[in-house]
Coordinates of C-alpha atoms in Angstrom, one line a residue:
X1 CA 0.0 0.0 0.0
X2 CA 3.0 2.7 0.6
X3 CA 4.6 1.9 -2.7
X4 CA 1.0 2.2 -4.1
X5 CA 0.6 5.9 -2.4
X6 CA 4.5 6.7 -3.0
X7 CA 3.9 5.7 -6.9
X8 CA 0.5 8.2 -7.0
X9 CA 2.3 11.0 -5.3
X10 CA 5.1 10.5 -7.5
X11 CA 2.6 10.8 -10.6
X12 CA 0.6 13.5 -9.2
X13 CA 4.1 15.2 -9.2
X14 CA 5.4 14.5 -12.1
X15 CA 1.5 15.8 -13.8
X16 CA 2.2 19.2 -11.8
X17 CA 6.0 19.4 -12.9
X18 CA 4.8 18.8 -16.7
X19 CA 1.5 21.6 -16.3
X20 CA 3.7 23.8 -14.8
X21 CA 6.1 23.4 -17.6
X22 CA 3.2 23.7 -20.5
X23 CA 2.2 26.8 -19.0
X24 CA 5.6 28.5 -18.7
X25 CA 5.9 27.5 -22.2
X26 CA 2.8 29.0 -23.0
X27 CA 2.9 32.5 -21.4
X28 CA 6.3 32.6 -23.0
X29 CA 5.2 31.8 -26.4
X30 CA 1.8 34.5 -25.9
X31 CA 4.1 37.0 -24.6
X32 CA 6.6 37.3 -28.0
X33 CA 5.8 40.2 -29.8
X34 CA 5.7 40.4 -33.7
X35 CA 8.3 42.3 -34.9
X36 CA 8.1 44.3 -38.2
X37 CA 9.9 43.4 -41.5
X38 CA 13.1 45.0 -42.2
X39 CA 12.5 46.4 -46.3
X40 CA 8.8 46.2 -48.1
X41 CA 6.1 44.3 -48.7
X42 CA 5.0 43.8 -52.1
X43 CA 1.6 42.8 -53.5
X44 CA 2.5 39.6 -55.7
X45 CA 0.1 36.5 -56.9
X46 CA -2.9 38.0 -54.5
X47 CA -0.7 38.4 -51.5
X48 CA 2.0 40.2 -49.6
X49 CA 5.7 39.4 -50.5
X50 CA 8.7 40.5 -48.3
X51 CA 11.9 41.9 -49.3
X52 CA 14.9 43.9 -48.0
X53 CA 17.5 45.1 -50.4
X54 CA 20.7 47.0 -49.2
X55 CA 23.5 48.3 -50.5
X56 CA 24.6 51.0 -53.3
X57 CA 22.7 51.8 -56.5
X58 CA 25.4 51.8 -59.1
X59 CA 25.9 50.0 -62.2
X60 CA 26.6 47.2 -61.0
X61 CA 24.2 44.2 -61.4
X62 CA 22.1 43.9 -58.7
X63 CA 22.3 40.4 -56.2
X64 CA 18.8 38.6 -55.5
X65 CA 19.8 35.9 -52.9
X66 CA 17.1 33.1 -53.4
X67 CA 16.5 31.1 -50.2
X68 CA 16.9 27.3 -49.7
X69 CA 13.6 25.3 -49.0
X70 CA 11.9 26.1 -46.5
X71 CA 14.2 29.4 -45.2
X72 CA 13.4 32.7 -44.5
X73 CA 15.6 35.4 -45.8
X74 CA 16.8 36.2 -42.0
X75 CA 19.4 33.4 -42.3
X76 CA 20.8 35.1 -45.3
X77 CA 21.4 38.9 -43.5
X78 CA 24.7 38.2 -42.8
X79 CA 25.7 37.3 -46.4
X80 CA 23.6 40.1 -47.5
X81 CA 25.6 42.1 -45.6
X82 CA 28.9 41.3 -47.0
X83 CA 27.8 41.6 -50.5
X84 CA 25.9 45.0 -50.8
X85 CA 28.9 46.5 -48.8
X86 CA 30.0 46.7 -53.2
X87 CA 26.6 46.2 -54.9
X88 CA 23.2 46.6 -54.1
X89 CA 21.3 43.1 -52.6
X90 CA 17.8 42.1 -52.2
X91 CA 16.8 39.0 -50.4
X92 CA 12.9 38.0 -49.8
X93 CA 10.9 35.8 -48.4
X94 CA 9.1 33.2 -50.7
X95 CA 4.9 33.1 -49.4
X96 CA 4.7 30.7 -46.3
X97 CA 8.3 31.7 -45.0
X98 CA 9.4 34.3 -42.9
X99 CA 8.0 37.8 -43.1
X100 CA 5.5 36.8 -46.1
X101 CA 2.1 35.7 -45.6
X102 CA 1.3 31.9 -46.8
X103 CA -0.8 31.6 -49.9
X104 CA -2.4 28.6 -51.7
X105 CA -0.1 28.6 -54.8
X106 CA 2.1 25.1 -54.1
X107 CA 5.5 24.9 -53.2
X108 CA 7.7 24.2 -56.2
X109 CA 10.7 25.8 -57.9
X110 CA 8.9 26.7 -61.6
X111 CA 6.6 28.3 -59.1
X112 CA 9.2 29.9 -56.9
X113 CA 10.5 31.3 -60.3
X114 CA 7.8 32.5 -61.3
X115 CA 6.7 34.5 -58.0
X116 CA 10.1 36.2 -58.5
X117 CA 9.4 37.3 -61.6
X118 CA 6.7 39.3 -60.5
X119 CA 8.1 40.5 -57.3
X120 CA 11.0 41.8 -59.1
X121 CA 8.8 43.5 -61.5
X122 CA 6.7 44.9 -58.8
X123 CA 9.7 46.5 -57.2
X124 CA 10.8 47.8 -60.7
X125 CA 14.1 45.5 -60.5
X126 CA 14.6 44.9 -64.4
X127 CA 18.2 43.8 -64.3
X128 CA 20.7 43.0 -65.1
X129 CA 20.5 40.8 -61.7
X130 CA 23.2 38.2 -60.4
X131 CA 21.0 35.3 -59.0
X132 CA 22.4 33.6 -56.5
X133 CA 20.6 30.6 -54.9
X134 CA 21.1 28.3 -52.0
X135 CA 20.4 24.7 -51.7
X136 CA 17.1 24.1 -53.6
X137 CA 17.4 27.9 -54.4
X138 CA 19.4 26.8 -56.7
X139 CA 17.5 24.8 -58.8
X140 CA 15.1 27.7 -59.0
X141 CA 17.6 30.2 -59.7
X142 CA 18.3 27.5 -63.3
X143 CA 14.9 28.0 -64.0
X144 CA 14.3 31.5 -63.9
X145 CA 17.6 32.4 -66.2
X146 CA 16.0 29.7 -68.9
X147 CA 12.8 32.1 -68.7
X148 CA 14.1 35.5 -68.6
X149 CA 18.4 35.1 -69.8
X150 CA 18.1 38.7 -70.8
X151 CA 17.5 39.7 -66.9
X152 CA 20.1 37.7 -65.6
X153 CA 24.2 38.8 -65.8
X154 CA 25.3 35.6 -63.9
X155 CA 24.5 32.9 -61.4
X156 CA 26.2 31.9 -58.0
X157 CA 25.2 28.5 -56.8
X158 CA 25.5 28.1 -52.8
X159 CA 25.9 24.5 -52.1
X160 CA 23.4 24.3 -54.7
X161 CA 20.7 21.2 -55.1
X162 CA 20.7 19.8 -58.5
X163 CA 18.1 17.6 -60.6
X164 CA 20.0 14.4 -60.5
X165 CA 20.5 14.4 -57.2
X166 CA 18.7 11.5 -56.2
X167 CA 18.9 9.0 -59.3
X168 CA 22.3 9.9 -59.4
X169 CA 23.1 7.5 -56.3
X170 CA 20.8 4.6 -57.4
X171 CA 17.6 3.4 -56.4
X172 CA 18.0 2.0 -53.1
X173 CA 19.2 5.7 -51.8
X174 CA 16.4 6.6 -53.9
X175 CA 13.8 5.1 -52.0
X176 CA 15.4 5.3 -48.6
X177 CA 15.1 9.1 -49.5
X178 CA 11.5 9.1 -50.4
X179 CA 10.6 7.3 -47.3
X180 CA 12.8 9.8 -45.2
X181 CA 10.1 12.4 -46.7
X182 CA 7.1 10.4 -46.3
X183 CA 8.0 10.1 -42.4
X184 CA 8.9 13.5 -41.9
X185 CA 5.3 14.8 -43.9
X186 CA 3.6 11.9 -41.2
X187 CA 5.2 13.4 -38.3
X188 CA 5.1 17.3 -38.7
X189 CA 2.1 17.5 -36.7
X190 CA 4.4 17.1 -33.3
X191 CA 6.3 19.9 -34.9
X192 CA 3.4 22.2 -35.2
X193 CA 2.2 21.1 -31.8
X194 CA 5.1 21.5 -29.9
X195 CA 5.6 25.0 -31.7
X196 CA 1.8 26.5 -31.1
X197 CA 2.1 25.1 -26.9
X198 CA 5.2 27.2 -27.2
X199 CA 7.3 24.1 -26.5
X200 CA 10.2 24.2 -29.1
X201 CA 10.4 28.0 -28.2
X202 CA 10.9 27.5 -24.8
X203 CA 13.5 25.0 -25.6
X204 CA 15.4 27.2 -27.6
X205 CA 14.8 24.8 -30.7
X206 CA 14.8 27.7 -33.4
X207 CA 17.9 29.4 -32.0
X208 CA 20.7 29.3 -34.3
X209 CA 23.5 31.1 -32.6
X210 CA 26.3 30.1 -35.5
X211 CA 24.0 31.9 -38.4
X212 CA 23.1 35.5 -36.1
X213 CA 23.5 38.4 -37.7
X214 CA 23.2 40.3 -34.3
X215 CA 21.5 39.4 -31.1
X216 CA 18.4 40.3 -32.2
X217 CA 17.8 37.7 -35.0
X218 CA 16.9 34.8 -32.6
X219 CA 14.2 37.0 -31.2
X220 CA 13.3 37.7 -35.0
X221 CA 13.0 34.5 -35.8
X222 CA 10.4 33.0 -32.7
X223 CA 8.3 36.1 -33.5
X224 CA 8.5 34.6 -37.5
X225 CA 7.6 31.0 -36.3
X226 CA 4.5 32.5 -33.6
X227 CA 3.2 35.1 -36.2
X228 CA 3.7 33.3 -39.6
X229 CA 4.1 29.5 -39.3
X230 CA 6.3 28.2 -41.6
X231 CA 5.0 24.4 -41.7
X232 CA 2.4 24.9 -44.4
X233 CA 4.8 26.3 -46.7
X234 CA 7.3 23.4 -46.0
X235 CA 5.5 20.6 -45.8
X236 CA 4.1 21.6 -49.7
X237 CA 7.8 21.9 -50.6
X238 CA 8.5 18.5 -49.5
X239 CA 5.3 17.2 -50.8
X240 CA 6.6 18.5 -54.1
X241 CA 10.0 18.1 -54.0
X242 CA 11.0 15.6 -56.5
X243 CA 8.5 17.9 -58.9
X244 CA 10.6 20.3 -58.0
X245 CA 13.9 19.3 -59.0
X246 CA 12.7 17.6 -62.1
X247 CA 11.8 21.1 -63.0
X248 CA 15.2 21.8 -63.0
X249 CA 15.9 19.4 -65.5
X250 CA 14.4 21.8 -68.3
X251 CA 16.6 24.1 -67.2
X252 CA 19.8 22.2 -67.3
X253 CA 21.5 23.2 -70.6
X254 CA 24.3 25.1 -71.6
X255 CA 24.4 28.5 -71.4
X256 CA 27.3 29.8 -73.3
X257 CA 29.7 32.0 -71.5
X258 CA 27.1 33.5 -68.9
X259 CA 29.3 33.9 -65.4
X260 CA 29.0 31.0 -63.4
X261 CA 30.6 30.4 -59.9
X262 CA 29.5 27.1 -57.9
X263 CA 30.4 27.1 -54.3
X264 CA 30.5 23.9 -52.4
X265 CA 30.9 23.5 -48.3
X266 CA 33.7 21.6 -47.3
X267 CA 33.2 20.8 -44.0
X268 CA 34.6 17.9 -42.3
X269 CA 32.1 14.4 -42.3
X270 CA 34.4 11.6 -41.5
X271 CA 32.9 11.5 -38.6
X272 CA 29.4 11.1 -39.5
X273 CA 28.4 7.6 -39.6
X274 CA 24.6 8.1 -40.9
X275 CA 23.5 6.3 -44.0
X276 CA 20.6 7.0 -46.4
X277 CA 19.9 3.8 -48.7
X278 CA 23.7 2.1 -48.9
X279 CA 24.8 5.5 -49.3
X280 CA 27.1 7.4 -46.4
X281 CA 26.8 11.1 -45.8
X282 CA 30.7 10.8 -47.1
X283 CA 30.1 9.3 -50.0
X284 CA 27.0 11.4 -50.6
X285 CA 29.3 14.5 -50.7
X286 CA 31.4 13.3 -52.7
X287 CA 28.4 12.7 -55.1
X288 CA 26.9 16.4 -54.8
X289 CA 30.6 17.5 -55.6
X290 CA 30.7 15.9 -58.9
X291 CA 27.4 17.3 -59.4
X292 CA 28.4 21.0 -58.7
X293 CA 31.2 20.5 -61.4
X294 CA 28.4 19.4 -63.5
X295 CA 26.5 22.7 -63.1
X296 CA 30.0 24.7 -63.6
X297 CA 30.5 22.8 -66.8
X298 CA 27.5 24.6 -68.2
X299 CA 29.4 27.7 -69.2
X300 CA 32.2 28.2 -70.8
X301 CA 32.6 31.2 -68.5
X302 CA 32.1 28.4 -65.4
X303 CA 34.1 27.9 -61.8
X304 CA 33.8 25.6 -59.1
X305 CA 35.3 26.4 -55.7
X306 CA 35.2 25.2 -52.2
X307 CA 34.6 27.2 -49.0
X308 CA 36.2 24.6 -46.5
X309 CA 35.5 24.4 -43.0
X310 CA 31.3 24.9 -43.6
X311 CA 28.5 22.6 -43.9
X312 CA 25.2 23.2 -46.1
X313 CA 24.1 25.8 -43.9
X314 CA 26.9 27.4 -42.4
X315 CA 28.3 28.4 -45.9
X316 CA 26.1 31.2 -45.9
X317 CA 27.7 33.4 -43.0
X318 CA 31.5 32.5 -44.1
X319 CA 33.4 35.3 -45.8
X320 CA 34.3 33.5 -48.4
X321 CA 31.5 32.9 -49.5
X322 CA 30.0 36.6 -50.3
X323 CA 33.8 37.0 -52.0
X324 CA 33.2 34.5 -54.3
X325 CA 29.7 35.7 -55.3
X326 CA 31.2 39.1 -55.6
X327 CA 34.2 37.7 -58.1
X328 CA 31.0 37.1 -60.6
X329 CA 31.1 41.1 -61.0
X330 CA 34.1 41.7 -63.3
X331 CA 33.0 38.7 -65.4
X332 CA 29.4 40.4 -66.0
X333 CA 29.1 42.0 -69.8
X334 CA 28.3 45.5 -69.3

């Protein structure tokens, strides 16, 4: 009978411990504030589009960083910061992400293209433009200089995606890939849940300390994730990814002697032991390497570098990064 009464005391505590917790995460979560956009919003395919663009209006092309899957322009200040210290820079928020409201147009890169077309055109941004996209960015940054080459003076590719990026490791990474994505669409709801009871905030799941512009950005970013929910937007990007990068295909062609630069992370992954399929994570970078120097081959005009000591997302707040976006500039045709 006393372990009986020591076990329900011990539960009884444990519920208390666990309320008490829930509503400390949820007074938290009520209490952040939503902060205002830095830039303009733009009225684009019915809806409000965010961007920021900094830097000097000269005659220089003007940079449109286009942001990975999924990411809000926030994680690319600090590049954006490097870069329009010499030319002017725009970055935005895709609808769904960040600062920009979610609409019901789905997730896909042809899409993604398109919407940038009429942002740009909307903030009276003819060109000539340096595009220069990250991760699946990429892919749409392809696609928009196939549809409009006379906007477009060059094209940096930040640890880019590309369309062959899957069949190019066989089937059974393949299909180990396509069920990663089916489990991660099952099990987003826990995501959403632990975000709306203020749970992942509490725990400091969306602070990013290595990719802070300034000490405000991780304040920036819980007001993004309470006031505009990204999980929408990402689970239709996931749902259409392998759309997505067959999009790309279309656009994978050669493009003369336009100015191309692919950067690559370099970071160190001997010591990561995860597989997808039969494939390691260092085999698998070796894999998207080969494919980078594929999407350098497409110009004559073509380079391939490595930023070493970064991984997928860090590459984006390294230094040498923005340099080599910015060594585009004297190859551009005036």
């Amino acid at each position: 009978m006393r372990i009986k009464r020591i076990l329900k005391y011990v539960g009884i505590s444990v519920a208390i411990l666990i309320l008490g917790f829930l509503a400390v995460a949820q007074i938290t979560y009520q209490s952040i504030p939503e902060i205002e956009p830095p830039g303009k919003m733009y009225y684009v395919n019915g809806g409000e589009i965010h961007m920021y663009c900094t830097g000097p209006n000269n005659e220089k092309p003007t940079i449109i960083i286009i942001s990975g899957g999924g990411t809000a322009s926030l994680e690319y200040f600090y590049l954006q910061e490097k870069l329009s210290q010499t030319v002017r820079t725009c970055s935005y928020d895709t609808a769904g992400i960040g600062w920009s409201p979610a609409n019901d147009i789905p997730y896909t890169t042809k899409n993604m293209s398109d919407e940038l077309y009429r942002l740009l055109q909307t903030a009276r941004i003819d060109g000539p433009i340096i595009l220069a996209g990250h991760s699946v960015g990429g892919i749409t940054s392809l696609i928009y200089s196939a549809e409009h080459e006379e906007q477009v003076a060059g094209i940096a590719f930040i640890d880019s995606s590309h369309y062959n990026q899957t069949d190019y490791f066989g089937k059974e990474f393949e299909d180990a890939f396509d069920k990663e994505m089916k489990e991660s669409l099952a099990n987003f709801w826990l995501i959403e849940l632990g975000n709306n009871l203020g749970i992942l905030n509490l725990l400091g799941i969306w602070n990013h300390p290595e990719l802070d512009n300034d000490e405000k950005d991780g304040e920036r970013r819980a007001s993004m994730y309470k006031w505009n929910p990204p999980f929408p937007a990402i689970k239709s990007m996931i749902s259409n990814l392998n759309l997505s990068i067959e999009q790309g295909k279309d656009a994978h062609y050669d493009r003369g002697d336009l100015p191309i630069i692919v950067i690559s992370a370099a970071g160190p992954t001997a010591g990561d032991s995860r597989e997808i399929g039969d494939i390691s994570i260092m085999e698998y970078r070796k894999g998207i390497d080969k494919l980078h120097k594929d999407l350098a081959e497409l110009s004559s005009n073509g380079k391939h570098v490595f930023v070493n000591g970064t991984s997928h997302t860090s590459i984006v707040v390294n230094d040498e990064t923005a340099e080599h976006v910015l060594s585009l500039i004297p190859n551009v045709k005036s």
